[in-house]
Amino acid sequence: MKAKRLSLEGFSGPFVTHGIDIIDDPKSKPGEAVFVFAVNHRPNKVKGPLIPKADSVIELFHHKIGTSTARHIRTIKHNLVQTPNDILALSPTSFLVTNDHFYREGFMRIIEDVYSGATWSNTIHVEFRTSTTEQDETAHVEANVALTGLHNNNGLGRGRTSDEVVIVSAASGEVYFGALQKTAGQVAINVTDTFQADSTLDNPFYFVDPYANATFDASGFILAGLSKAVDLAHNSKLVDARDGVMVWHLQDRSSRGTKEGKSKWEARLLLQDNADYIRTASAAVLVPADPAQNNGQRQAWLFVTGFMSRNILAVKIGL
């Protein structure tokens, strides 16, 4: 099956993508149209020894499902969005974005990766207007720091409830569960729980089991990462290096209504591959099979992709 190529209407600039997210257009029928938010690390037009090489912004598009085009709405720029990694759309006019590093390059950026005490990254909340004809990319854009004090906050994802946000420290392999709070027009993330994995992690995905019943519910977080991240800096220069992956299924086994409010996490290793099939893993999703059409078995297709992989891995697994 060939993937369709999507043309971008009203957009002609450099497009060096990173994090991406979509949200339904509330003015359309469900599944009819979406807004697409994408990080763009476009080259900086201003050159100089102290000038950042990237002039990172957020691009907003509108896409009608089934068509081959996406219309560019506007470019969103704010000085708090400096090293954007992942993005989470909250509405058609607001989002969260992670700045995964404080330093853009050099030795101190390496320190940020390897030293867990380098808690200098942050998560930014941004609100903006779409109905603007101004050429200024910063026009009608407001932002505030929603969370700080984490090491290499990287991947962002939706949680189990509408106000739960999941943030991943990629280098440390730690998952943070937070609640959105809005006070005096400013949005903050209050971290309520954490989980430490036995690997690095990247982008979280919450799988809602559509076939859940009273005896079995496979709903949980799917988390992909590297089994031996210490080799990544060296291997990134080698075309045929092997960077193994691990994919986890994280479920909350605590009984609801506990006084502590903490979850009892159970992590199951769904996949471990020593780069025989895929090199690096930055995201994974589950697509369940209907047990009624599968001899009653609870199975799903696991899709895994990576930032240095030549392909996407698809494997059918038992739940």
Coordinates of C-alpha atoms in Angstrom, one line a residue, residues 17-201:
T17 CA 9.9 18.8 11.2
H18 CA 10.1 17.3 14.7
G19 CA 7.1 16.9 17.0
I20 CA 3.6 16.7 15.4
D21 CA 0.1 16.5 16.7
I22 CA -3.5 16.6 15.4
I23 CA -6.8 17.7 16.9
D24 CA -10.3 17.5 15.6
D25 CA -11.8 20.6 14.0
P26 CA -14.7 21.3 16.4
K27 CA -16.6 23.1 13.6
S28 CA -16.7 19.9 11.5
K29 CA -18.3 16.5 12.0
P30 CA -16.1 14.0 13.9
G31 CA -13.5 12.5 11.6
E32 CA -14.1 15.1 8.9
A33 CA -11.3 17.6 9.4
V34 CA -8.3 18.1 11.7
F35 CA -5.8 20.8 12.7
V36 CA -2.2 19.7 12.4
F37 CA 0.5 21.3 14.6
A38 CA 4.1 20.7 13.6
V39 CA 7.4 21.9 15.1
N40 CA 9.6 23.4 12.3
H41 CA 13.3 23.8 12.9
R42 CA 13.8 26.2 10.0
P43 CA 17.3 27.6 9.3
N44 CA 17.9 31.0 10.9
K45 CA 18.1 33.7 8.2
V46 CA 20.3 35.8 10.6
K47 CA 23.9 34.4 10.7
G48 CA 26.6 34.9 13.4
P49 CA 28.7 33.2 16.0
L50 CA 26.2 33.8 18.7
I51 CA 23.0 33.4 16.6
P52 CA 21.2 30.1 16.9
K53 CA 21.4 28.0 13.7
A54 CA 17.7 27.2 13.9
D55 CA 14.8 29.6 14.1
S56 CA 12.3 27.1 15.5
V57 CA 8.6 27.8 15.2
I58 CA 5.3 26.0 15.1
E59 CA 3.3 25.6 11.9
L60 CA -0.5 25.2 11.9
F61 CA -2.4 23.5 9.1
H62 CA -6.0 22.5 8.4
H63 CA -6.6 19.2 6.7
K64 CA -9.9 17.7 5.4
I65 CA -9.8 13.9 5.9
G66 CA -9.7 12.1 2.5
T67 CA -8.1 15.0 0.6
S68 CA -4.5 15.3 -0.5
T69 CA -3.9 18.8 0.7
A70 CA -3.4 20.7 4.0
R71 CA -3.9 24.4 4.2
H72 CA -1.4 26.5 6.1
I73 CA -3.2 28.6 8.7
R74 CA -0.2 30.5 10.3
T75 CA 3.3 30.3 11.7
I76 CA 3.4 30.7 15.5
K77 CA 6.6 32.1 17.1
H78 CA 7.4 33.0 20.7
N79 CA 10.7 33.6 22.5
L80 CA 9.9 31.0 25.1
V81 CA 9.8 28.3 22.4
Q82 CA 13.5 27.8 21.9
T83 CA 14.4 24.1 21.5
P84 CA 11.0 22.5 20.8
N85 CA 10.8 18.8 20.6
D86 CA 7.3 17.4 21.0
I87 CA 3.9 19.2 20.8
L88 CA 0.5 18.4 22.3
A89 CA -2.6 20.3 20.9
L90 CA -5.1 21.3 23.6
S91 CA -7.4 23.1 21.3
P92 CA -7.3 24.6 17.8
T93 CA -5.7 27.7 19.3
S94 CA -3.5 26.4 22.2
F95 CA -0.9 23.8 22.8
L96 CA 1.9 22.5 25.0
V97 CA 5.5 22.1 23.7
T98 CA 8.6 20.8 25.3
N99 CA 12.0 22.5 25.2
D100 CA 14.2 19.4 25.5
H101 CA 17.4 21.3 26.1
F102 CA 18.6 24.6 27.5
Y103 CA 21.8 24.5 25.4
R104 CA 21.4 24.3 21.7
E105 CA 24.9 22.8 20.9
G106 CA 28.3 22.1 22.3
F107 CA 29.7 20.4 25.4
M108 CA 27.0 21.6 27.8
R109 CA 24.3 20.1 25.6
I110 CA 26.1 16.7 26.0
I111 CA 26.1 17.3 29.8
E112 CA 22.4 17.8 29.6
D113 CA 22.0 14.4 28.0
V114 CA 24.1 12.4 30.4
Y115 CA 23.7 14.1 33.7
S116 CA 20.3 13.5 35.3
G117 CA 20.8 16.6 37.6
A118 CA 20.7 18.9 34.5
T119 CA 17.1 19.7 35.1
W120 CA 17.1 22.8 32.9
S121 CA 14.5 21.9 30.3
N122 CA 10.8 23.0 30.4
T123 CA 7.4 22.7 29.0
I124 CA 5.7 25.8 27.5
H125 CA 2.0 26.6 27.2
V126 CA 1.0 28.7 24.1
E127 CA -2.2 30.4 23.1
F128 CA -2.7 32.3 19.9
R129 CA -5.2 33.6 17.4
T130 CA -5.8 32.1 14.0
S131 CA -7.9 35.0 12.6
T132 CA -5.0 37.4 11.9
T133 CA -3.8 38.8 8.6
E134 CA -0.6 40.2 10.1
Q135 CA 2.7 39.0 8.7
D136 CA 4.3 39.1 12.2
E137 CA 4.6 35.5 13.3
T138 CA 4.6 36.6 17.0
A139 CA 1.3 38.6 16.7
H140 CA -1.4 37.6 19.1
V141 CA 0.8 34.8 20.6
E142 CA 1.0 34.5 24.4
A143 CA 3.0 31.9 26.3
N144 CA 4.0 30.9 29.8
V145 CA 6.3 28.2 31.4
A146 CA 3.9 25.4 32.4
L147 CA 6.5 23.1 34.0
T148 CA 10.2 23.2 34.7
G149 CA 12.7 21.2 36.8
L150 CA 12.7 18.0 34.8
H151 CA 15.7 16.3 33.1
N152 CA 15.4 16.4 29.3
N153 CA 11.6 16.6 29.1
N154 CA 10.9 15.4 25.6
G155 CA 7.9 13.4 24.5
L156 CA 4.4 14.6 25.3
G157 CA 1.2 12.7 25.2
R158 CA -2.5 12.5 26.3
G159 CA -3.3 10.6 29.4
R160 CA -6.2 8.7 30.8
T161 CA -8.4 11.7 31.4
S162 CA -8.9 15.0 29.6
D163 CA -6.7 16.9 32.0
E164 CA -3.9 14.4 32.3
V165 CA -0.7 15.1 30.5
V166 CA 2.2 12.6 30.1
I167 CA 5.8 13.9 29.8
V168 CA 8.8 11.7 29.2
S169 CA 12.4 12.4 30.1
A170 CA 14.0 10.7 27.2
A171 CA 17.6 10.4 28.5
S172 CA 16.5 9.3 32.0
G173 CA 13.7 6.9 30.9
E174 CA 11.3 8.5 33.4
V175 CA 7.6 9.1 32.8
Y176 CA 5.8 12.0 34.5
F177 CA 2.1 12.1 34.9
G178 CA 0.7 15.6 35.4
A179 CA -2.6 17.4 35.8
L180 CA -3.4 20.6 33.9
Q181 CA -4.3 23.6 36.0
K182 CA -5.3 27.1 34.9
T183 CA -4.9 30.0 37.2
A184 CA -5.2 33.7 36.3
G185 CA -4.9 32.9 32.6
Q186 CA -1.7 30.9 33.0
V187 CA -1.6 27.1 32.5
A188 CA 0.5 24.9 34.7
I189 CA 1.2 21.2 34.9
N190 CA 1.2 19.6 38.4
V191 CA 3.2 16.4 38.4
T192 CA 1.2 13.8 40.4
D193 CA 3.1 10.5 39.7
T194 CA 6.2 9.1 38.0
F195 CA 7.5 5.8 36.6
Q196 CA 11.1 4.8 35.9
A197 CA 11.7 2.4 33.0
D198 CA 14.7 0.1 32.4
S199 CA 15.6 1.9 29.1
T200 CA 15.5 5.4 27.6
L201 CA 12.1 6.4 26.4

